[in-house]
Amino acid sequence: MVVLVVGALPLPSESLRFEVRSGETKCISEDINSNSMTRGTYYVVNPNEDQAQPLPYSHTLNVKVGVKLCVFGGEGDKGEFVFTAAEQGDYTACFTASDHSPLITVTVDFEWRTSVLFKDWVNIARKGKVDDMELELRKMYDTVNSIHEEMFYFRKREVEMEVLTQETTNKMVWLSLVSLFLGLSVAGIQFCYLKTFFEKRKLV
């Protein structure tokens, strides 16, 4: 299994194209904050030079998305998943190509949008009848909010790491003290033993 990791910060919503061989699985991971909406679309690229020809029956996928439990499952040559993250974590989308003999390679085009990138700004502009300036302001506002949420998230992670580092440092200090005590105890025992040994042999 191969895992591709997408960064925690929002990325440009360009599609990702990758290949999966028959019977193999490739996974893509996205770090999503809780209560964030996300949408993914995927389809199998037609291998025929003449795109008018139908997609071969062998070019199908089994798709599962989730962090701990599966929140989406699908099968076919294309699909879409939309959900709101119930908890923060690395959500993984796994694509498994159907078994086929002889082995074939399936090309997948995949796009995953989260946070502000989830919004379809073109449809928002059409439905709301807003001008270009207002649309850009809305984009900027949502982008700033998204960055603000990410900053709080990373600050929270920083605090957690500081606490973990402090706990680790305290444990190391205690471990060092215990090791020092054991070392001195062993040295003392050895000294007493050697002293007794030499006294019995009347060497000292």
XYZ file of N, CA and C in Angstrom:
612
model
N 0.849 -1.191 0.000
C 0.000 0.000 0.000
C 0.884 1.239 0.000
N 0.537 2.183 -0.839
C 1.295 3.425 -0.930
C 0.447 4.547 -0.388
N 1.041 5.413 0.413
C 0.293 6.518 1.012
C 0.868 7.827 0.515
N 0.015 8.674 -0.049
C 0.395 10.018 -0.451
C -0.206 10.971 0.547
N 0.608 11.900 1.076
C 0.131 12.805 2.119
C -0.029 14.190 1.541
N -1.208 14.788 1.741
C -1.475 16.157 1.349
C -1.310 17.024 2.570
N -0.676 18.192 2.434
C -0.346 19.052 3.573
C -1.538 19.492 4.371
N -1.270 19.957 5.590
C -2.339 20.359 6.508
C -2.976 21.670 6.086
N -2.198 22.584 5.513
C -2.762 23.862 5.116
C -3.553 23.700 3.830
N -4.564 24.576 3.603
C -5.344 24.485 2.382
C -4.456 24.651 1.167
N -4.663 23.819 0.155
C -3.868 23.839 -1.046
C -4.729 24.266 -2.221
N -4.083 24.752 -3.308
C -4.844 25.071 -4.500
C -5.606 23.845 -4.962
N -6.815 24.049 -5.428
C -7.693 22.925 -5.737
C -7.393 22.359 -7.113
N -6.140 21.978 -7.360
C -5.782 21.321 -8.596
C -5.956 19.825 -8.410
N -6.369 19.167 -9.498
C -6.594 17.734 -9.393
C -5.264 16.995 -9.367
N -5.302 15.831 -8.759
C -4.130 14.969 -8.642
C -4.373 13.743 -9.497
N -3.374 13.384 -10.305
C -3.512 12.216 -11.174
C -2.452 11.187 -10.773
N -2.883 9.957 -10.579
C -1.970 8.903 -10.188
C -2.430 7.584 -10.799
N -1.567 6.558 -10.701
C -1.858 5.257 -11.290
C -1.950 4.181 -10.213
N -2.841 3.233 -10.437
C -3.021 2.095 -9.531
C -3.042 0.824 -10.372
N -2.213 -0.154 -9.986
C -2.196 -1.429 -10.713
C -3.284 -2.355 -10.184
N -3.639 -3.322 -10.979
C -4.701 -4.267 -10.622
C -4.434 -4.908 -9.262
N -5.452 -4.881 -8.396
C -5.354 -5.505 -7.082
C -4.586 -4.701 -6.058
N -4.010 -3.562 -6.450
C -3.242 -2.745 -5.517
C -4.081 -1.580 -4.995
N -3.571 -0.964 -3.916
C -4.281 0.142 -3.276
C -3.346 1.326 -3.109
N -3.847 2.495 -3.400
C -3.121 3.729 -3.118
C -4.012 4.636 -2.272
N -3.390 5.280 -1.270
C -4.152 6.114 -0.350
C -3.623 7.545 -0.358
N -4.530 8.468 -0.183
C -4.193 9.886 -0.076
C -4.744 10.388 1.242
N -3.916 11.082 2.012
C -4.303 11.532 3.343
C -4.412 13.049 3.383
N -5.425 13.534 4.073
C -5.660 14.975 4.230
C -5.976 15.270 5.690
N -5.248 16.201 6.283
C -5.492 16.599 7.673
C -6.644 17.595 7.681
N -7.769 17.218 8.297
C -8.982 18.036 8.275
C -9.385 18.377 9.702
N -9.689 19.640 9.938
C -10.148 20.072 11.251
C -11.594 19.626 11.475
N -11.980 19.517 12.732
C -13.353 19.126 13.042
C -14.325 20.191 12.555
N -15.501 19.737 12.140
C -16.581 20.604 11.631
C -16.230 21.283 10.314
N -15.174 20.833 9.640
C -14.831 21.378 8.325
C -15.500 20.531 7.246
N -16.028 21.214 6.239
C -16.657 20.502 5.137
C -15.592 20.121 4.114
N -15.793 18.981 3.481
C -14.833 18.510 2.480
C -15.564 17.801 1.358
N -14.992 17.881 0.173
C -15.593 17.213 -0.982
C -14.486 16.645 -1.861
N -14.681 15.433 -2.314
C -13.723 14.802 -3.212
C -14.432 14.252 -4.430
N -13.830 14.430 -5.583
C -14.364 13.877 -6.828
C -13.257 13.082 -7.512
N -13.621 11.989 -8.120
C -12.636 11.139 -8.779
C -13.268 10.461 -9.995
N -12.417 10.115 -10.954
C -12.876 9.333 -12.092
C -11.684 8.624 -12.720
N -11.958 7.514 -13.359
C -10.924 6.749 -14.052
C -10.737 7.344 -15.441
N -9.485 7.638 -15.786
C -9.173 8.226 -17.087
C -9.300 7.154 -18.163
N -9.996 7.486 -19.236
C -10.203 6.541 -20.339
C -8.868 6.282 -21.047
N -8.410 5.020 -21.078
C -7.116 4.726 -21.708
C -7.163 4.698 -23.227
N -8.367 4.705 -23.797
C -8.505 4.635 -25.245
C -8.124 5.958 -25.890
N -7.391 5.867 -26.975
C -7.038 7.087 -27.697
C -8.294 7.768 -28.223
N -9.231 6.961 -28.670
C -10.525 7.482 -29.092
C -11.414 7.582 -27.855
N -11.543 8.797 -27.296
C -12.288 8.992 -26.052
C -13.767 8.676 -26.199
N -14.229 8.523 -27.457
C -15.639 8.204 -27.668
C -15.934 6.755 -27.283
N -14.890 5.918 -27.269
C -15.106 4.530 -26.899
C -15.384 4.437 -25.398
N -16.237 3.476 -25.008
C -16.559 3.343 -23.570
C -15.353 2.876 -22.775
N -15.375 3.163 -21.491
C -14.314 2.742 -20.588
C -14.331 1.227 -20.443
N -13.175 0.561 -20.524
C -13.142 -0.905 -20.355
C -13.739 -1.328 -19.017
N -14.425 -2.478 -19.010
C -15.102 -2.941 -17.785
C -14.102 -3.201 -16.662
N -12.835 -3.463 -17.029
C -11.816 -3.771 -16.018
C -11.369 -2.534 -15.237
N -11.669 -1.349 -15.745
C -11.185 -0.116 -15.120
C -12.197 0.401 -14.097
N -12.281 -0.301 -12.972
C -13.169 0.124 -11.884
C -12.376 0.234 -10.590
N -12.916 1.002 -9.654
C -12.247 1.253 -8.386
C -13.166 0.931 -7.220
N -12.546 0.562 -6.105
C -13.241 0.470 -4.831
C -12.656 1.565 -3.954
N -13.500 2.469 -3.471
C -13.019 3.661 -2.759
C -13.580 3.671 -1.339
N -12.692 3.938 -0.358
C -13.100 4.084 1.030
C -12.428 5.316 1.617
N -13.211 6.105 2.359
C -12.700 7.334 2.973
C -13.045 7.322 4.452
N -12.085 7.674 5.293
C -12.354 7.732 6.728
C -11.101 8.028 7.512
N -11.269 8.255 8.832
C -10.133 8.466 9.716
C -9.990 7.269 10.645
N -11.047 6.900 11.339
C -11.082 5.677 12.144
C -12.146 4.740 11.579
N -13.319 5.319 11.319
C -14.397 4.563 10.712
C -14.620 5.080 9.301
N -15.104 4.213 8.449
C -15.355 4.593 7.057
C -16.557 5.539 6.991
N -16.353 6.723 6.403
C -17.452 7.679 6.246
C -17.986 7.674 4.816
N -17.257 7.008 3.911
C -17.724 6.908 2.528
C -17.163 5.641 1.905
N -17.993 4.960 1.164
C -17.554 3.795 0.414
C -18.257 3.765 -0.926
N -17.522 3.473 -1.958
C -18.116 3.454 -3.286
C -17.347 2.546 -4.216
N -17.990 2.196 -5.327
C -17.355 1.331 -6.310
C -17.827 1.756 -7.687
N -16.915 1.759 -8.648
C -17.238 2.154 -10.008
C -16.074 2.881 -10.642
N -16.337 3.554 -11.768
C -15.261 4.254 -12.457
C -15.225 5.750 -12.134
N -16.212 6.232 -11.357
C -16.205 7.632 -10.951
C -17.132 7.808 -9.758
N -16.952 8.921 -9.060
C -17.796 9.160 -7.899
C -17.436 10.452 -7.198
N -18.185 10.728 -6.136
C -17.980 11.952 -5.362
C -18.375 11.675 -3.912
N -17.623 12.255 -2.975
C -18.001 12.162 -1.563
C -17.994 13.555 -0.952
N -18.972 13.807 -0.100
C -19.108 15.091 0.593
C -19.486 14.793 2.034
N -18.750 15.369 2.983
C -19.100 15.179 4.391
C -18.474 16.283 5.227
N -18.985 16.417 6.452
C -18.416 17.337 7.434
C -17.653 16.512 8.461
N -16.387 16.858 8.666
C -15.531 16.086 9.573
C -16.062 16.160 10.998
N -16.354 15.008 11.573
C -16.862 14.962 12.942
C -15.751 15.173 13.958
N -14.511 14.865 13.579
C -13.368 15.035 14.467
C -12.151 15.418 13.645
N -11.191 16.046 14.327
C -9.965 16.441 13.651
C -9.064 15.221 13.471
N -8.392 15.144 12.327
C -7.486 14.034 12.103
C -7.131 13.883 10.638
N -6.297 12.884 10.362
C -5.896 12.583 8.991
C -6.937 11.672 8.356
N -7.744 12.231 7.472
C -8.730 11.453 6.739
C -8.045 10.871 5.497
N -8.270 9.597 5.259
C -7.579 8.906 4.175
C -8.577 8.385 3.152
N -8.286 8.674 1.892
C -9.068 8.135 0.782
C -8.236 7.059 0.102
N -8.730 5.824 0.113
C -7.993 4.689 -0.449
C -8.693 4.193 -1.713
N -7.901 4.029 -2.776
C -8.411 3.592 -4.071
C -7.814 2.218 -4.387
N -8.680 1.238 -4.564
C -8.240 -0.114 -4.885
C -8.730 -0.479 -6.280
N -7.791 -0.830 -7.165
C -8.152 -1.232 -8.522
C -8.614 -2.680 -8.517
N -9.604 -2.967 -9.324
C -10.149 -4.328 -9.405
C -9.089 -5.298 -9.912
N -9.153 -6.533 -9.378
C -8.244 -7.578 -9.856
C -8.502 -7.866 -11.322
N -7.407 -8.050 -12.063
C -7.562 -8.340 -13.487
C -6.333 -9.102 -13.965
N -6.549 -10.050 -14.846
C -5.448 -10.811 -15.428
C -5.564 -10.730 -16.951
N -4.525 -10.266 -17.630
C -3.220 -9.821 -17.130
C -3.340 -8.496 -16.367
N -2.260 -8.158 -15.659
C -2.263 -6.932 -14.865
C -2.408 -5.715 -15.766
N -3.194 -4.762 -15.275
C -3.363 -3.501 -15.997
C -3.117 -2.349 -15.017
N -2.934 -1.173 -15.563
C -2.734 0.018 -14.753
C -3.887 0.985 -14.988
N -4.513 1.404 -13.892
C -5.656 2.316 -13.960
C -5.186 3.711 -13.563
N -5.472 4.686 -14.397
C -5.126 6.080 -14.113
C -6.331 6.785 -13.500
N -6.109 7.422 -12.350
C -7.194 8.069 -11.606
C -6.956 9.564 -11.523
N -7.983 10.324 -11.797
C -7.942 11.780 -11.626
C -8.764 12.105 -10.378
N -8.113 12.743 -9.390
C -8.747 12.945 -8.082
C -8.573 14.391 -7.634
N -9.654 14.969 -7.121
C -9.615 16.332 -6.581
C -10.273 16.321 -5.201
N -9.569 16.890 -4.217
C -10.054 16.913 -2.836
C -10.015 18.343 -2.340
N -11.196 18.863 -2.013
C -11.292 20.239 -1.518
C -11.735 20.228 -0.056
N -11.081 21.064 0.746
C -11.479 21.202 2.140
C -11.511 22.670 2.510
N -12.195 22.947 3.611
C -12.257 24.300 4.157
C -12.775 25.271 3.108
N -12.066 26.398 2.913
C -12.528 27.442 1.998
C -12.533 26.952 0.560
N -11.666 25.985 0.227
C -11.599 25.480 -1.138
C -12.818 24.645 -1.499
N -13.590 24.254 -0.488
C -14.772 23.449 -0.742
C -15.846 24.236 -1.484
N -15.874 25.527 -1.272
C -16.956 26.336 -1.812
C -16.847 26.490 -3.327
N -17.969 26.411 -3.980
C -18.050 26.636 -5.415
C -18.364 28.114 -5.634
N -17.312 28.923 -5.808
C -17.499 30.370 -5.854
C -18.262 30.829 -7.090
N -18.138 30.090 -8.171
C -18.853 30.496 -9.391
C -20.357 30.417 -9.175
N -20.830 29.300 -8.582
C -22.263 29.150 -8.324
C -22.745 30.133 -7.265
N -21.878 30.417 -6.270
C -22.246 31.398 -5.249
C -22.468 32.761 -5.890
N -21.599 33.122 -6.812
C -21.728 34.414 -7.484
C -23.001 34.468 -8.323
N -23.316 33.345 -8.977
C -24.517 33.320 -9.814
C -25.782 33.406 -8.977
N -25.819 32.592 -7.894
C -27.024 32.551 -7.072
C -27.211 33.847 -6.291
N -26.122 34.391 -5.788
C -26.224 35.589 -4.972
C -26.226 36.875 -5.767
N -25.919 36.777 -7.075
C -25.871 37.944 -7.945
C -24.951 39.021 -7.363
N -23.754 38.600 -6.977
C -22.792 39.551 -6.421
C -21.796 39.941 -7.498
N -21.220 41.132 -7.349
C -20.259 41.580 -8.344
C -18.882 40.999 -8.038
N -17.948 41.267 -8.941
C -16.601 40.675 -8.826
C -15.892 41.128 -7.560
N -16.047 42.395 -7.213
C -15.364 42.915 -6.036
C -15.858 42.235 -4.756
N -17.175 42.104 -4.640
C -17.741 41.470 -3.448
C -17.346 40.000 -3.394
N -17.311 39.351 -4.559
C -16.925 37.946 -4.602
C -15.486 37.772 -4.116
N -14.590 38.658 -4.561
C -13.195 38.575 -4.135
C -13.066 38.839 -2.643
N -13.883 39.780 -2.132
C -13.854 40.063 -0.696
C -14.325 38.851 0.109
N -15.345 38.171 -0.387
C -15.826 36.975 0.301
C -14.755 35.892 0.306
N -14.064 35.749 -0.841
C -12.977 34.772 -0.911
C -11.888 35.103 0.109
N -11.512 36.384 0.146
C -10.460 36.802 1.068
C -10.892 36.604 2.514
N -12.153 36.917 2.810
C -12.664 36.769 4.170
C -12.619 35.311 4.610
N -13.081 34.408 3.743
C -13.072 32.981 4.085
C -11.647 32.448 4.166
N -10.770 32.969 3.310
C -9.367 32.539 3.361
C -8.727 32.960 4.670
N -8.979 34.198 5.101
C -8.432 34.692 6.366
C -8.968 33.869 7.535
N -10.282 33.581 7.504
C -10.864 32.753 8.566
C -10.224 31.370 8.611
N -9.966 30.810 7.419
C -9.345 29.495 7.355
C -7.927 29.533 7.927
N -7.162 30.566 7.575
C -5.802 30.714 8.099
C -5.838 30.931 9.605
N -6.837 31.716 10.063
C -6.987 31.968 11.502
C -7.241 30.674 12.259
N -8.105 29.813 11.706
C -8.389 28.523 12.336
C -7.155 27.636 12.340
N -6.403 27.680 11.234
C -5.183 26.873 11.169
C -4.164 27.344 12.202
N -4.069 28.669 12.406
C -3.134 29.204 13.392
C -3.489 28.733 14.793
N -4.791 28.744 15.131
C -5.224 28.242 16.441
C -4.931 26.753 16.571
N -5.127 26.027 15.471
C -4.867 24.585 15.491
C -3.385 24.306 15.757
N -2.506 25.030 15.042
C -1.069 24.806 15.229
C -0.605 25.299 16.594
N -1.255 26.359 17.121
C -0.918 26.815 18.466
C -1.285 25.746 19.495
N -2.440 25.119 19.297
C -2.868 24.042 20.189
C -1.880 22.881 20.132
N -1.452 22.533 18.905
C -0.475 21.458 18.770
C 0.857 21.831 19.408
N 1.236 23.108 19.313
C 2.479 23.570 19.919
C 2.432 23.422 21.439
N 1.282 23.803 22.035
C 1.126 23.667 23.485
C 1.207 22.198 23.882
N 0.553 21.328 23.102
C 0.596 19.891 23.396
C 2.027 19.370 23.322
N 2.786 19.837 22.337
C 4.169 19.394 22.204
C 5.030 19.914 23.352
N 4.761 21.153 23.805
C 5.506 21.695 24.940
C 5.251 20.873 26.203
N 3.983 20.511 26.413
C 3.641 19.687 27.585
C 4.330 18.333 27.495
N 4.303 17.727 26.296
C 4.945 16.424 26.104
C 6.453 16.517 26.328
N 7.062 17.610 25.831
C 8.501 17.794 26.006
C 8.855 17.947 27.477
N 8.029 18.728 28.210
C 8.287 18.930 29.633
C 8.152 17.624 30.402
N 7.127 16.847 30.088
C 6.936 15.559 30.754
C 8.106 14.620 30.457
N 8.554 14.626 29.209
C 9.692 13.781 28.838
C 10.958 14.208 29.567
N 11.175 15.544 29.671
C 12.353 16.061 30.378
C 12.328 15.655 31.848
N 11.161 15.767 32.488
C 11.038 15.374 33.898
C 11.340 13.886 34.089
N 10.830 13.070 33.180
C 11.083 11.633 33.278
C 12.567 11.326 33.096
N 13.214 12.063 32.172
C 14.637 11.837 31.942
C 15.457 12.244 33.169
N 15.040 13.339 33.836
C 15.748 13.771 35.055
C 15.649 12.698 36.131
N 14.421 12.196 36.344
C 14.241 11.148 37.346
C 15.008 9.887 36.972
N 15.011 9.553 35.700
C 15.742 8.372 35.249
C 17.247 8.539 35.485
N 17.752 9.759 35.247
C 19.172 10.035 35.465
C 19.520 9.917 36.947
N 18.629 10.432 37.813
C 18.879 10.352 39.251
C 18.872 8.903 39.735
N 17.909 8.138 39.243
C 17.840 6.724 39.617
C 19.086 5.985 39.139
N 19.497 6.290 37.870
C 20.692 5.639 37.333
C 21.928 6.003 38.158
N 22.031 7.292 38.555
C 23.158 7.728 39.375
C 23.155 7.027 40.727
N 21.983 6.929 41.345
C 21.859 6.262 42.637
C 22.261 4.790 42.532
N 21.785 4.112 41.493
C 22.133 2.700 41.309
C 23.628 2.537 41.065
N 24.203 3.463 40.278
C 25.633 3.392 40.011
C 26.459 3.565 41.269
N 26.084 4.564 42.094
C 26.805 4.782 43.349
C 26.625 3.614 44.302
N 25.408 3.030 44.322
C 25.154 1.886 45.199
C 26.019 0.699 44.808
N 26.088 0.426 43.524
C 26.910 -0.690 43.051
C 28.380 -0.436 43.372
N 28.828 0.811 43.157
C 30.226 1.151 43.464
C 30.505 0.975 44.957
N 29.571 1.391 45.822
C 29.736 1.235 47.258
C 29.810 -0.220 47.673
N 28.938 -1.039 47.084
C 28.928 -2.465 47.394
C 30.247 -3.110 46.968
N 30.723 -2.739 45.779
C 31.991 -3.282 45.304
C 33.152 -2.866 46.217
N 33.119 -1.594 46.660
C 34.184 -1.112 47.547
C 34.194 -1.896 48.859
N 33.018 -2.080 49.447
C 32.928 -2.828 50.708
C 33.388 -4.270 50.526
N 33.005 -4.877 49.415
C 33.396 -6.265 49.160
C 34.912 -6.393 49.020
N 35.509 -5.489 48.234
C 36.958 -5.550 48.037
C 37.710 -5.267 49.343
N 37.183 -4.307 50.127
C 37.830 -3.987 51.392
C 37.815 -5.202 52.320
N 36.643 -5.866 52.408
C 36.528 -7.071 53.252
C 37.439 -8.180 52.753
N 37.487 -8.316 51.434
C 38.316 -9.368 50.830
C 39.789 -9.167 51.165
N 40.280 -7.932 51.003
C 41.698 -7.664 51.271
C 42.023 -7.757 52.777
N 41.049 -7.371 53.611
C 41.282 -7.469 55.063
C 41.412 -8.935 55.488
N 40.570 -9.802 54.914
C 40.654 -11.220 55.239
C 41.990 -11.818 54.781
N 42.472 -11.358 53.627
C 43.763 -11.854 53.131
C 44.931 -11.120 53.772
N 44.599 -10.163 54.675
C 45.614 -9.365 55.368
C 46.542 -8.653 54.390
N 45.914 -8.175 53.310
C 46.680 -7.410 52.333
C 46.657 -5.925 52.632
N 45.727 -5.494 53.487
C 45.643 -4.069 53.871
C 45.616 -3.982 55.384
